[in-house]
Amino acid sequence: MIRARRARIDDDEIIRLIKCELIPLSHTASPRDAQTIRELPRRLSEGVTLVSSRSKSSLPQGFIHFYTRGDRLLLDMLVVHPQHRGRQLGTSLLYNAEVHARKAGCSSATLFVDYSNPRAQRLYSRLGFQTVRAYPDLRCYEMFKRLD
């Protein structure tokens, strides 16, 4: 099931997934960066976070965090727990974020993906995103997709 994030139930696992699965791929962050970790709850509360879980009260198997700004969907983070990969959870989370964005009037989506994350690059390409720019200093690509 895909549901809205519930901070008290979900945030410990979401932050653990970020620390274990996203931050190690990032050139600009470290799992021991206390300030980055401290800022995660605030960052999560500023956008929309959808969670994939077995039930309303079970731990997240994955999540997507995003913002809508004007007519643009800005995808911030997408993580699926390694034990649950290959089950279309990432695709489902992204689809639900796009539905949310279309309802909010968004006509395009943008995301950044690390050079060191080819699995995510393949997923986004398969789902219609195209690489539009590389940022060598940040070691990431910007990807774009029309939503209409």
Coordinates of C-alpha atoms in Angstrom, one line a residue:
M1 CA 0.0 0.0 0.0
I2 CA 1.1 3.6 -0.7
R3 CA 0.2 6.0 2.1
A4 CA 1.2 9.4 3.5
R5 CA 4.1 9.5 5.8
R6 CA 3.3 9.5 9.5
A7 CA 6.2 11.0 11.3
R8 CA 5.9 9.2 14.6
I9 CA 5.6 5.8 12.9
D10 CA 7.8 6.3 9.9
D11 CA 10.6 8.7 10.5
D12 CA 13.1 6.5 12.3
E13 CA 13.0 4.0 9.4
I14 CA 13.0 6.7 6.7
I15 CA 16.1 8.3 8.3
R16 CA 17.8 4.9 8.7
L17 CA 17.1 4.2 4.9
I18 CA 18.6 7.6 4.0
K19 CA 21.7 7.0 6.2
C20 CA 22.2 3.5 4.9
E21 CA 21.1 3.7 1.2
L22 CA 21.3 7.3 0.0
I23 CA 24.0 9.1 1.9
P24 CA 26.7 6.5 1.0
L25 CA 26.1 7.2 -2.7
S26 CA 26.3 10.9 -2.3
H27 CA 29.5 12.9 -2.9
T28 CA 28.3 15.8 -0.8
A29 CA 27.1 14.0 2.4
S30 CA 28.5 11.5 5.0
P31 CA 26.5 9.2 7.3
R32 CA 28.4 10.7 10.2
D33 CA 27.4 14.3 9.2
A34 CA 25.4 15.2 12.3
Q35 CA 24.0 18.4 10.8
T36 CA 22.6 16.7 7.7
I37 CA 21.0 13.9 9.9
R38 CA 19.5 16.5 12.3
E39 CA 18.0 18.4 9.4
L40 CA 16.2 15.4 7.9
P41 CA 12.9 15.6 10.0
R42 CA 12.6 19.3 9.0
R43 CA 13.3 18.5 5.4
L44 CA 10.7 15.7 5.4
S45 CA 8.1 18.0 6.9
E46 CA 8.6 20.7 4.2
G47 CA 7.6 18.5 1.3
V48 CA 5.3 15.5 0.7
T49 CA 6.5 12.1 1.7
L50 CA 4.7 8.9 0.5
V51 CA 5.5 5.6 2.1
S52 CA 5.2 2.0 0.8
S53 CA 4.2 -0.4 3.5
R54 CA 2.3 -3.6 4.1
S55 CA -0.3 -1.9 6.3
K56 CA -1.2 1.5 7.8
S57 CA 1.0 0.9 10.8
S58 CA 3.9 -1.2 9.5
L59 CA 7.4 0.1 8.8
P60 CA 8.1 1.6 5.5
Q61 CA 9.5 -0.7 2.8
G62 CA 10.4 2.5 0.8
F63 CA 9.5 6.1 0.5
I64 CA 9.5 9.0 -1.9
H65 CA 9.9 12.7 -0.9
F66 CA 9.1 15.5 -3.2
Y67 CA 8.0 19.1 -3.6
T68 CA 5.7 20.9 -6.0
R69 CA 6.9 24.3 -7.1
G70 CA 4.7 26.1 -9.6
D71 CA 4.3 23.8 -12.5
R72 CA 7.2 21.6 -11.6
L73 CA 7.5 18.4 -9.5
L74 CA 10.9 18.3 -7.7
L75 CA 11.8 14.8 -6.7
D76 CA 14.0 14.9 -3.7
M77 CA 14.5 11.3 -2.5
L78 CA 13.4 7.8 -3.4
V79 CA 14.5 4.8 -1.5
V80 CA 13.3 1.2 -1.4
H81 CA 14.7 -1.1 1.3
P82 CA 17.1 -3.6 -0.4
Q83 CA 15.0 -6.6 0.7
H84 CA 12.0 -5.2 -1.2
R85 CA 13.6 -4.1 -4.4
G86 CA 12.5 -5.7 -7.7
R87 CA 8.8 -5.6 -6.6
Q88 CA 7.9 -2.3 -8.5
L89 CA 7.7 -0.4 -5.2
G90 CA 9.9 2.5 -6.6
T91 CA 7.8 2.6 -9.7
S92 CA 4.6 2.7 -7.7
L93 CA 5.9 5.4 -5.4
L94 CA 7.1 7.5 -8.4
Y95 CA 3.7 7.0 -10.1
N96 CA 1.8 8.2 -7.0
A97 CA 4.1 11.3 -6.7
E98 CA 3.3 12.1 -10.4
V99 CA -0.4 11.7 -9.8
H100 CA -0.2 14.1 -6.8
A101 CA 1.8 16.6 -9.0
R102 CA -0.6 16.5 -11.9
K103 CA -3.5 17.3 -9.5
A104 CA -1.4 20.2 -8.2
G105 CA -1.0 21.5 -11.8
C106 CA 2.5 20.3 -12.5
S107 CA 3.5 19.7 -16.1
S108 CA 7.1 18.5 -15.6
A109 CA 9.3 16.7 -13.1
T110 CA 13.0 17.2 -12.2
L111 CA 15.4 15.1 -10.1
F112 CA 19.0 14.7 -9.4
V113 CA 20.7 11.3 -9.3
D114 CA 24.3 10.6 -8.3
Y115 CA 26.8 9.3 -10.8
S116 CA 27.4 6.4 -8.4
N117 CA 23.7 5.2 -8.6
P118 CA 23.3 3.5 -12.0
R119 CA 20.4 1.4 -10.7
A120 CA 18.4 4.6 -10.0
Q121 CA 19.5 6.1 -13.4
R122 CA 18.1 3.0 -15.2
L123 CA 14.8 3.2 -13.3
Y124 CA 14.3 6.9 -14.1
S125 CA 15.2 6.4 -17.7
R126 CA 12.8 3.4 -18.0
L127 CA 10.1 5.7 -16.5
G128 CA 10.6 8.4 -19.1
F129 CA 13.2 10.7 -17.5
Q130 CA 15.9 12.0 -19.7
T131 CA 19.3 13.3 -18.6
V132 CA 19.5 17.0 -19.4
R133 CA 22.7 18.1 -17.5
A134 CA 25.7 16.7 -15.7
Y135 CA 27.1 18.4 -12.6
P136 CA 30.7 17.1 -12.4
D137 CA 31.5 19.1 -9.1
L138 CA 28.5 17.4 -7.4
R139 CA 28.9 14.1 -9.3
C140 CA 25.3 14.0 -10.3
Y141 CA 23.0 14.2 -13.3
E142 CA 19.8 16.3 -13.6
M143 CA 16.9 14.4 -15.2
F144 CA 13.7 15.8 -16.6
K145 CA 10.3 14.4 -17.6
R146 CA 7.2 16.0 -19.1
L147 CA 4.1 15.0 -17.1
D148 CA 1.4 15.9 -19.7

